[in-house]
Amino acid sequence: MILFKVFILLLPFVVYSESITRIQLHSSLHLNLSYPVLNHQWNLSIKQFKNKWFQRLISSKNGIYTEYLENYQNIEYYGEISIGTPPQTFYVIFDTGSPYLWIPSKMCDSSDLACQVHHKYDSSKSSTYKPNGELFYVQYGTGIASGFLSSDCVHIGSLNIVDQTFGEVTHQPGQVFINFHFDGIMGMGFQQRSQNSNPTPIFLNMIEQRLVDKPVFAVYLNLNEDKTTSGEIMFGGIDDRYYTGDLTYSDVVSEEYWMIKIDGLD
């Protein structure tokens, strides 16, 4: 799930829309070391995540829903979302290679360091929480996350997605999730119908709840640390300030990943 590669492929799929939610990106050049981490472990994490990209959310303008993204040393672009009523704030990466939204749970064990150094969701503090209880498990190339499913309102900028099912993670073994700024992962991929745990992906819920005019999201990434923004993710349309010329469209090969066919390279 290399987000950098996927983002490049996603850009040709965007279309015009008068209602777009924007989330802006900002640079973050400090490391989260709430617990000591050995240098060789950090270097290994750098290699494992070198092509990962993550994000951060803020506002909407001209009907475009935009989230501002935080850039951490060109390794992670992460954004802010909130869950529940009243809202509980979390930082997530936007992963186009998976469909699942998950957040650390207050129910995690005290020995789980990754959970202890990040924000945790507390269902008892939300009036819109709905229990589910189904077991949740997802495996990535760099680690696993497991727990159980719950439902609640999810807020992304001015978007309010109701009854969104997500994973309350109680177990994150290993060092990977300890070292980074993000609390959880927001999957932007296709629904995995072959899986036992099959919650509706959050972007599909945005479409089904008619929160966006067009079934489109777009990503802009900025590597220039002198700029005030590190990029943004847009829901419902695109911003023509971020490209020149005409857009090129290509069919998705299968509804499993955002994958297209390439006939050749020049």
PDB file of C-alpha atoms in Angstrom:
ATOM      1  CA  MET A   1       0.000   0.000   0.000  1.00  0.00           C
ATOM      2  CA  ILE A   2       2.364   2.711  -1.228  1.00  0.00           C
ATOM      3  CA  LEU A   3       0.314   5.868  -0.999  1.00  0.00           C
ATOM      4  CA  PHE A   4       2.681   8.028  -3.052  1.00  0.00           C
ATOM      5  CA  LYS A   5       2.244   5.830  -6.108  1.00  0.00           C
ATOM      6  CA  VAL A   6      -1.494   5.574  -5.657  1.00  0.00           C
ATOM      7  CA  PHE A   7      -1.974   9.324  -5.301  1.00  0.00           C
ATOM      8  CA  ILE A   8      -0.297   9.910  -8.645  1.00  0.00           C
ATOM      9  CA  LEU A   9      -2.698   7.465 -10.250  1.00  0.00           C
ATOM     10  CA  LEU A  10      -5.702   9.013  -8.567  1.00  0.00           C
ATOM     11  CA  LEU A  11      -5.242  12.513  -9.895  1.00  0.00           C
ATOM     12  CA  PRO A  12      -6.465  11.735 -13.450  1.00  0.00           C
ATOM     13  CA  PHE A  13      -9.733  10.369 -12.039  1.00  0.00           C
ATOM     14  CA  VAL A  14     -10.920  13.665 -10.559  1.00  0.00           C
ATOM     15  CA  VAL A  15     -13.704  15.686 -12.147  1.00  0.00           C
ATOM     16  CA  TYR A  16     -15.130  19.162 -11.766  1.00  0.00           C
ATOM     17  CA  SER A  17     -17.556  19.900  -8.957  1.00  0.00           C
ATOM     18  CA  GLU A  18     -19.060  23.019  -7.426  1.00  0.00           C
ATOM     19  CA  SER A  19     -19.157  21.421  -3.989  1.00  0.00           C
ATOM     20  CA  ILE A  20     -15.741  20.335  -2.776  1.00  0.00           C
ATOM     21  CA  THR A  21     -14.533  19.771   0.787  1.00  0.00           C
ATOM     22  CA  ARG A  22     -10.893  20.814   1.302  1.00  0.00           C
ATOM     23  CA  ILE A  23      -8.386  19.662   3.896  1.00  0.00           C
ATOM     24  CA  GLN A  24      -5.044  21.478   3.937  1.00  0.00           C
ATOM     25  CA  LEU A  25      -1.598  20.002   4.663  1.00  0.00           C
ATOM     26  CA  HIS A  26       1.142  21.508   6.832  1.00  0.00           C
ATOM     27  CA  SER A  27       4.747  20.542   7.514  1.00  0.00           C
ATOM     28  CA  SER A  28       5.691  18.911  10.800  1.00  0.00           C
ATOM     29  CA  LEU A  29       9.409  18.435  11.364  1.00  0.00           C
ATOM     30  CA  HIS A  30       9.530  16.897  14.827  1.00  0.00           C
ATOM     31  CA  LEU A  31       9.334  13.263  15.841  1.00  0.00           C
ATOM     32  CA  ASN A  32       6.861  11.864  18.335  1.00  0.00           C
ATOM     33  CA  LEU A  33       9.102  10.223  20.926  1.00  0.00           C
ATOM     34  CA  SER A  34       6.847   9.964  23.950  1.00  0.00           C
ATOM     35  CA  TYR A  35       8.640   6.677  24.584  1.00  0.00           C
ATOM     36  CA  PRO A  36      12.342   6.114  23.840  1.00  0.00           C
ATOM     37  CA  VAL A  37      13.018   4.491  20.467  1.00  0.00           C
ATOM     38  CA  LEU A  38      16.384   3.081  19.445  1.00  0.00           C
ATOM     39  CA  ASN A  39      18.053   4.702  16.433  1.00  0.00           C
ATOM     40  CA  HIS A  40      18.162   1.469  14.430  1.00  0.00           C
ATOM     41  CA  GLN A  41      14.411   0.995  14.983  1.00  0.00           C
ATOM     42  CA  TRP A  42      13.733   4.521  13.748  1.00  0.00           C
ATOM     43  CA  ASN A  43      15.942   4.013  10.685  1.00  0.00           C
ATOM     44  CA  LEU A  44      14.088   0.788   9.897  1.00  0.00           C
ATOM     45  CA  SER A  45      10.761   2.601  10.179  1.00  0.00           C
ATOM     46  CA  ILE A  46      12.047   5.296   7.819  1.00  0.00           C
ATOM     47  CA  LYS A  47      12.855   2.665   5.185  1.00  0.00           C
ATOM     48  CA  GLN A  48       9.517   0.907   5.654  1.00  0.00           C
ATOM     49  CA  PHE A  49       7.498   4.112   5.363  1.00  0.00           C
ATOM     50  CA  LYS A  50       9.623   6.048   2.845  1.00  0.00           C
ATOM     51  CA  ASN A  51       6.890   5.952   0.216  1.00  0.00           C
ATOM     52  CA  LYS A  52       3.944   6.326   2.589  1.00  0.00           C
ATOM     53  CA  TRP A  53       1.924   9.522   2.494  1.00  0.00           C
ATOM     54  CA  PHE A  54      -0.440  10.863   5.127  1.00  0.00           C
ATOM     55  CA  GLN A  55      -2.729  13.876   5.907  1.00  0.00           C
ATOM     56  CA  ARG A  56      -4.540  16.565   8.046  1.00  0.00           C
ATOM     57  CA  LEU A  57      -8.026  18.251   7.762  1.00  0.00           C
ATOM     58  CA  ILE A  58      -9.440  21.744   8.290  1.00  0.00           C
ATOM     59  CA  SER A  59     -12.115  23.525   6.224  1.00  0.00           C
ATOM     60  CA  SER A  60     -14.365  24.019   3.225  1.00  0.00           C
ATOM     61  CA  LYS A  61     -14.410  26.836   0.671  1.00  0.00           C
ATOM     62  CA  ASN A  62     -16.637  27.477  -2.335  1.00  0.00           C
ATOM     63  CA  GLY A  63     -18.367  24.184  -1.657  1.00  0.00           C
ATOM     64  CA  ILE A  64     -15.067  22.276  -1.874  1.00  0.00           C
ATOM     65  CA  TYR A  65     -14.367  20.184   1.218  1.00  0.00           C
ATOM     66  CA  THR A  66     -10.636  20.423   1.871  1.00  0.00           C
ATOM     67  CA  GLU A  67      -8.432  18.869   4.544  1.00  0.00           C
ATOM     68  CA  TYR A  68      -5.020  20.332   5.334  1.00  0.00           C
ATOM     69  CA  LEU A  69      -2.301  17.713   5.552  1.00  0.00           C
ATOM     70  CA  GLU A  70       0.678  17.587   7.907  1.00  0.00           C
ATOM     71  CA  ASN A  71       3.925  16.482   6.251  1.00  0.00           C
ATOM     72  CA  TYR A  72       6.271  14.601   8.553  1.00  0.00           C
ATOM     73  CA  GLN A  73       9.727  14.451   6.898  1.00  0.00           C
ATOM     74  CA  ASN A  74       8.137  13.345   3.591  1.00  0.00           C
ATOM     75  CA  ILE A  75       7.232  10.061   5.289  1.00  0.00           C
ATOM     76  CA  GLU A  76       3.702  10.716   6.462  1.00  0.00           C
ATOM     77  CA  TYR A  77       0.962  13.155   5.513  1.00  0.00           C
ATOM     78  CA  TYR A  78      -1.713  13.090   8.173  1.00  0.00           C
ATOM     79  CA  GLY A  79      -4.900  14.981   8.899  1.00  0.00           C
ATOM     80  CA  GLU A  80      -7.347  15.761  11.657  1.00  0.00           C
ATOM     81  CA  ILE A  81     -10.784  14.212  11.994  1.00  0.00           C
ATOM     82  CA  SER A  82     -13.157  13.926  14.927  1.00  0.00           C
ATOM     83  CA  ILE A  83     -15.530  11.205  16.072  1.00  0.00           C
ATOM     84  CA  GLY A  84     -18.566  11.337  18.344  1.00  0.00           C
ATOM     85  CA  THR A  85     -20.794  13.904  20.056  1.00  0.00           C
ATOM     86  CA  PRO A  86     -19.182  15.999  21.410  1.00  0.00           C
ATOM     87  CA  PRO A  87     -16.313  15.429  18.943  1.00  0.00           C
ATOM     88  CA  GLN A  88     -13.124  13.634  19.966  1.00  0.00           C
ATOM     89  CA  THR A  89     -10.143  14.651  17.830  1.00  0.00           C
ATOM     90  CA  PHE A  90      -7.727  12.262  16.107  1.00  0.00           C
ATOM     91  CA  TYR A  91      -4.937  12.429  13.536  1.00  0.00           C
ATOM     92  CA  VAL A  92      -5.186   9.897  10.728  1.00  0.00           C
ATOM     93  CA  ILE A  93      -3.417   8.994   7.526  1.00  0.00           C
ATOM     94  CA  PHE A  94      -5.571   8.653   4.403  1.00  0.00           C
ATOM     95  CA  ASP A  95      -4.768   5.228   2.970  1.00  0.00           C
ATOM     96  CA  THR A  96      -5.949   4.553  -0.594  1.00  0.00           C
ATOM     97  CA  GLY A  97      -4.829   0.930  -0.271  1.00  0.00           C
ATOM     98  CA  SER A  98      -7.347  -0.113   2.407  1.00  0.00           C
ATOM     99  CA  PRO A  99     -11.057   0.529   3.107  1.00  0.00           C
ATOM    100  CA  TYR A 100     -11.034   0.621   6.910  1.00  0.00           C
ATOM    101  CA  LEU A 101     -11.222   3.484   9.395  1.00  0.00           C
ATOM    102  CA  TRP A 102      -9.754   2.655  12.778  1.00  0.00           C
ATOM    103  CA  ILE A 103      -8.766   4.558  15.908  1.00  0.00           C
ATOM    104  CA  PRO A 104      -7.122   3.458  19.181  1.00  0.00           C
ATOM    105  CA  SER A 105      -9.710   2.531  21.805  1.00  0.00           C
ATOM    106  CA  LYS A 106      -9.832   3.500  25.456  1.00  0.00           C
ATOM    107  CA  MET A 107     -10.337  -0.239  26.009  1.00  0.00           C
ATOM    108  CA  CYS A 108      -6.761  -1.018  24.937  1.00  0.00           C
ATOM    109  CA  ASP A 109      -4.414  -2.673  27.389  1.00  0.00           C
ATOM    110  CA  SER A 110      -2.038  -0.485  29.397  1.00  0.00           C
ATOM    111  CA  SER A 111       0.878  -2.538  28.049  1.00  0.00           C
ATOM    112  CA  ASP A 112       0.087  -1.468  24.462  1.00  0.00           C
ATOM    113  CA  LEU A 113       2.543   1.425  24.049  1.00  0.00           C
ATOM    114  CA  ALA A 114       1.232   2.471  20.637  1.00  0.00           C
ATOM    115  CA  CYS A 115      -2.181   3.002  22.177  1.00  0.00           C
ATOM    116  CA  GLN A 116      -0.888   4.784  25.268  1.00  0.00           C
ATOM    117  CA  VAL A 117       1.042   7.460  23.346  1.00  0.00           C
ATOM    118  CA  HIS A 118      -1.866   8.369  21.047  1.00  0.00           C
ATOM    119  CA  HIS A 119      -5.385   9.755  21.335  1.00  0.00           C
ATOM    120  CA  LYS A 120      -7.981   7.139  22.274  1.00  0.00           C
ATOM    121  CA  TYR A 121     -11.700   6.974  21.461  1.00  0.00           C
ATOM    122  CA  ASP A 122     -13.992   6.814  24.507  1.00  0.00           C
ATOM    123  CA  SER A 123     -17.469   5.618  23.529  1.00  0.00           C
ATOM    124  CA  SER A 124     -18.884   6.474  26.964  1.00  0.00           C
ATOM    125  CA  LYS A 125     -18.354  10.173  26.201  1.00  0.00           C
ATOM    126  CA  SER A 126     -20.348  10.171  22.944  1.00  0.00           C
ATOM    127  CA  SER A 127     -24.144  10.469  22.818  1.00  0.00           C
ATOM    128  CA  THR A 128     -24.193   9.243  19.194  1.00  0.00           C
ATOM    129  CA  TYR A 129     -22.199   6.059  19.806  1.00  0.00           C
ATOM    130  CA  LYS A 130     -23.794   2.784  18.671  1.00  0.00           C
ATOM    131  CA  PRO A 131     -22.280  -0.544  19.772  1.00  0.00           C
ATOM    132  CA  ASN A 132     -21.442  -3.251  17.265  1.00  0.00           C
ATOM    133  CA  GLY A 133     -18.963  -5.571  18.934  1.00  0.00           C
ATOM    134  CA  GLU A 134     -17.895  -7.570  15.881  1.00  0.00           C
ATOM    135  CA  LEU A 135     -14.209  -8.451  15.968  1.00  0.00           C
ATOM    136  CA  PHE A 136     -11.943  -6.315  13.791  1.00  0.00           C
ATOM    137  CA  TYR A 137      -8.546  -7.238  12.338  1.00  0.00           C
ATOM    138  CA  VAL A 138      -6.463  -5.683   9.576  1.00  0.00           C
ATOM    139  CA  GLN A 139      -2.926  -6.509   8.470  1.00  0.00           C
ATOM    140  CA  TYR A 140      -0.605  -4.073   6.700  1.00  0.00           C
ATOM    141  CA  GLY A 141       2.834  -4.598   5.243  1.00  0.00           C
ATOM    142  CA  THR A 142       4.352  -3.038   8.355  1.00  0.00           C
ATOM    143  CA  GLY A 143       2.071  -4.222  11.147  1.00  0.00           C
ATOM    144  CA  ILE A 144      -1.367  -5.281  12.320  1.00  0.00           C
ATOM    145  CA  ALA A 145      -4.235  -3.649  14.196  1.00  0.00           C
ATOM    146  CA  SER A 146      -7.065  -5.523  15.898  1.00  0.00           C
ATOM    147  CA  GLY A 147     -10.017  -4.815  18.150  1.00  0.00           C
ATOM    148  CA  PHE A 148     -13.770  -4.515  17.619  1.00  0.00           C
ATOM    149  CA  LEU A 149     -16.245  -2.490  15.549  1.00  0.00           C
ATOM    150  CA  SER A 150     -18.342   0.474  16.704  1.00  0.00           C
ATOM    151  CA  SER A 151     -20.450   3.147  14.981  1.00  0.00           C
ATOM    152  CA  ASP A 152     -20.574   6.900  15.539  1.00  0.00           C
ATOM    153  CA  CYS A 153     -20.620  10.250  13.741  1.00  0.00           C
ATOM    154  CA  VAL A 154     -17.374  11.141  11.966  1.00  0.00           C
ATOM    155  CA  HIS A 155     -16.564  14.788  11.232  1.00  0.00           C
ATOM    156  CA  ILE A 156     -14.169  15.737   8.416  1.00  0.00           C
ATOM    157  CA  GLY A 157     -14.010  19.497   8.046  1.00  0.00           C
ATOM    158  CA  SER A 158     -17.626  20.564   7.532  1.00  0.00           C
ATOM    159  CA  LEU A 159     -18.697  17.046   6.543  1.00  0.00           C
ATOM    160  CA  ASN A 160     -20.666  15.029   9.087  1.00  0.00           C
ATOM    161  CA  ILE A 161     -20.880  11.316   8.266  1.00  0.00           C
ATOM    162  CA  VAL A 162     -23.514   9.641  10.458  1.00  0.00           C
ATOM    163  CA  ASP A 163     -23.490   6.031  11.654  1.00  0.00           C
ATOM    164  CA  GLN A 164     -19.993   5.363  10.338  1.00  0.00           C
ATOM    165  CA  THR A 165     -18.712   1.947  11.393  1.00  0.00           C
ATOM    166  CA  PHE A 166     -15.035   1.924  12.375  1.00  0.00           C
ATOM    167  CA  GLY A 167     -12.542  -0.167  14.273  1.00  0.00           C
ATOM    168  CA  GLU A 168     -11.798   0.486  17.928  1.00  0.00           C
ATOM    169  CA  VAL A 169      -8.284  -0.917  18.046  1.00  0.00           C
ATOM    170  CA  THR A 170      -7.111  -2.518  21.276  1.00  0.00           C
ATOM    171  CA  HIS A 171      -3.949  -4.209  20.020  1.00  0.00           C
ATOM    172  CA  GLN A 172      -1.082  -2.754  17.928  1.00  0.00           C
ATOM    173  CA  PRO A 173       1.985  -4.959  18.399  1.00  0.00           C
ATOM    174  CA  GLY A 174       5.471  -3.868  17.455  1.00  0.00           C
ATOM    175  CA  GLN A 175       7.179  -0.477  17.148  1.00  0.00           C
ATOM    176  CA  VAL A 176       5.667   0.848  13.917  1.00  0.00           C
ATOM    177  CA  PHE A 177       2.591   2.566  15.334  1.00  0.00           C
ATOM    178  CA  ILE A 178       4.468   3.931  18.356  1.00  0.00           C
ATOM    179  CA  ASN A 179       6.847   6.173  16.442  1.00  0.00           C
ATOM    180  CA  PHE A 180       4.532   8.219  14.258  1.00  0.00           C
ATOM    181  CA  HIS A 181       2.244  11.193  14.712  1.00  0.00           C
ATOM    182  CA  PHE A 182      -0.978   9.698  13.410  1.00  0.00           C
ATOM    183  CA  ASP A 183      -3.389   7.960  15.769  1.00  0.00           C
ATOM    184  CA  GLY A 184      -5.180   5.787  13.221  1.00  0.00           C
ATOM    185  CA  ILE A 185      -5.866   5.146   9.560  1.00  0.00           C
ATOM    186  CA  MET A 186      -8.741   6.290   7.363  1.00  0.00           C
ATOM    187  CA  GLY A 187      -9.093   3.908   4.435  1.00  0.00           C
ATOM    188  CA  MET A 188     -10.042   5.420   1.078  1.00  0.00           C
ATOM    189  CA  GLY A 189     -10.026   2.125  -0.813  1.00  0.00           C
ATOM    190  CA  PHE A 190     -12.793  -0.089  -2.171  1.00  0.00           C
ATOM    191  CA  GLN A 191     -15.016  -2.171   0.094  1.00  0.00           C
ATOM    192  CA  GLN A 192     -13.563  -5.653   0.597  1.00  0.00           C
ATOM    193  CA  ARG A 193     -16.619  -7.850   0.103  1.00  0.00           C
ATOM    194  CA  SER A 194     -14.668 -11.047   0.710  1.00  0.00           C
ATOM    195  CA  GLN A 195     -13.810 -10.049   4.281  1.00  0.00           C
ATOM    196  CA  ASN A 196     -15.865 -11.090   7.323  1.00  0.00           C
ATOM    197  CA  SER A 197     -15.654  -7.605   8.819  1.00  0.00           C
ATOM    198  CA  ASN A 198     -17.044  -5.510   6.011  1.00  0.00           C
ATOM    199  CA  PRO A 199     -17.981  -1.989   7.183  1.00  0.00           C
ATOM    200  CA  THR A 200     -18.869   0.539   4.500  1.00  0.00           C
ATOM    201  CA  PRO A 201     -15.809   2.714   3.682  1.00  0.00           C
ATOM    202  CA  ILE A 202     -16.187   6.306   4.793  1.00  0.00           C
ATOM    203  CA  PHE A 203     -15.926   7.818   1.300  1.00  0.00           C
ATOM    204  CA  LEU A 204     -18.717   5.531   0.071  1.00  0.00           C
ATOM    205  CA  ASN A 205     -20.830   6.713   3.007  1.00  0.00           C
ATOM    206  CA  MET A 206     -20.147  10.326   1.986  1.00  0.00           C
ATOM    207  CA  ILE A 207     -21.584   9.498  -1.433  1.00  0.00           C
ATOM    208  CA  GLU A 208     -24.558   7.485  -0.151  1.00  0.00           C
ATOM    209  CA  GLN A 209     -25.448  10.200   2.380  1.00  0.00           C
ATOM    210  CA  ARG A 210     -25.259  12.796  -0.419  1.00  0.00           C
ATOM    211  CA  LEU A 211     -22.607  14.848   1.338  1.00  0.00           C
ATOM    212  CA  VAL A 212     -20.572  15.405  -1.849  1.00  0.00           C
ATOM    213  CA  ASP A 213     -21.814  16.517  -5.275  1.00  0.00           C
ATOM    214  CA  LYS A 214     -19.517  14.169  -7.179  1.00  0.00           C
ATOM    215  CA  PRO A 215     -18.033  10.752  -6.233  1.00  0.00           C
ATOM    216  CA  VAL A 216     -14.539  12.227  -6.419  1.00  0.00           C
ATOM    217  CA  PHE A 217     -11.588  12.868  -4.137  1.00  0.00           C
ATOM    218  CA  ALA A 218      -8.274  14.445  -5.127  1.00  0.00           C
ATOM    219  CA  VAL A 219      -4.897  14.861  -3.432  1.00  0.00           C
ATOM    220  CA  TYR A 220      -2.317  17.640  -3.718  1.00  0.00           C
ATOM    221  CA  LEU A 221       1.098  17.114  -2.077  1.00  0.00           C
ATOM    222  CA  ASN A 222       3.758  19.776  -1.614  1.00  0.00           C
ATOM    223  CA  LEU A 223       7.394  18.920  -0.818  1.00  0.00           C
ATOM    224  CA  ASN A 224       8.512  22.550  -0.471  1.00  0.00           C
ATOM    225  CA  GLU A 225       9.093  23.084   3.248  1.00  0.00           C
ATOM    226  CA  ASP A 226       9.121  26.867   2.736  1.00  0.00           C
ATOM    227  CA  LYS A 227       5.442  26.827   1.801  1.00  0.00           C
ATOM    228  CA  THR A 228       2.780  27.316   4.478  1.00  0.00           C
ATOM    229  CA  THR A 229       0.817  24.288   3.285  1.00  0.00           C
ATOM    230  CA  SER A 230       2.053  20.743   2.713  1.00  0.00           C
ATOM    231  CA  GLY A 231      -0.915  19.919   0.525  1.00  0.00           C
ATOM    232  CA  GLU A 232      -4.552  19.003   0.865  1.00  0.00           C
ATOM    233  CA  ILE A 233      -7.109  16.315   0.192  1.00  0.00           C
ATOM    234  CA  MET A 234     -10.378  17.370  -1.460  1.00  0.00           C
ATOM    235  CA  PHE A 235     -13.719  15.580  -1.324  1.00  0.00           C
ATOM    236  CA  GLY A 236     -16.339  16.120  -4.036  1.00  0.00           C
ATOM    237  CA  GLY A 237     -14.184  17.803  -6.689  1.00  0.00           C
ATOM    238  CA  ILE A 238     -10.812  19.333  -7.573  1.00  0.00           C
ATOM    239  CA  ASP A 239      -9.011  22.673  -7.602  1.00  0.00           C
ATOM    240  CA  ASP A 240      -7.712  23.718 -11.028  1.00  0.00           C
ATOM    241  CA  ARG A 241      -4.955  25.779  -9.393  1.00  0.00           C
ATOM    242  CA  TYR A 242      -3.031  22.553  -8.852  1.00  0.00           C
ATOM    243  CA  TYR A 243      -2.654  21.427 -12.452  1.00  0.00           C
ATOM    244  CA  THR A 244      -2.190  22.727 -15.993  1.00  0.00           C
ATOM    245  CA  GLY A 245      -3.558  21.382 -19.269  1.00  0.00           C
ATOM    246  CA  ASP A 246      -6.332  18.831 -19.563  1.00  0.00           C
ATOM    247  CA  LEU A 247      -7.169  15.944 -17.274  1.00  0.00           C
ATOM    248  CA  THR A 248      -6.629  12.415 -18.556  1.00  0.00           C
ATOM    249  CA  TYR A 249      -9.064   9.653 -17.588  1.00  0.00           C
ATOM    250  CA  SER A 250      -8.359   5.936 -17.276  1.00  0.00           C
ATOM    251  CA  ASP A 251     -10.604   3.057 -16.194  1.00  0.00           C
ATOM    252  CA  VAL A 252      -9.942   1.304 -12.898  1.00  0.00           C
ATOM    253  CA  VAL A 253      -8.872  -2.279 -13.616  1.00  0.00           C
ATOM    254  CA  SER A 254     -10.849  -3.865 -10.759  1.00  0.00           C
ATOM    255  CA  GLU A 255     -12.771  -2.674  -7.716  1.00  0.00           C
ATOM    256  CA  GLU A 256     -10.161  -3.908  -5.295  1.00  0.00           C
ATOM    257  CA  TYR A 257      -7.509  -1.185  -5.506  1.00  0.00           C
ATOM    258  CA  TRP A 258      -7.189   2.158  -7.287  1.00  0.00           C
ATOM    259  CA  MET A 259      -5.279   0.452 -10.085  1.00  0.00           C
ATOM    260  CA  ILE A 260      -5.071   1.270 -13.791  1.00  0.00           C
ATOM    261  CA  LYS A 261      -3.478  -0.429 -16.782  1.00  0.00           C
ATOM    262  CA  ILE A 262      -0.298   1.112 -18.224  1.00  0.00           C
ATOM    263  CA  ASP A 263       0.534   0.095 -21.790  1.00  0.00           C
ATOM    264  CA  GLY A 264       4.045   1.544 -21.797  1.00  0.00           C
ATOM    265  CA  LEU A 265       6.434   4.233 -20.578  1.00  0.00           C
ATOM    266  CA  ASP A 266       8.188   6.896 -22.662  1.00  0.00           C
TER     267      ASP A 266
END
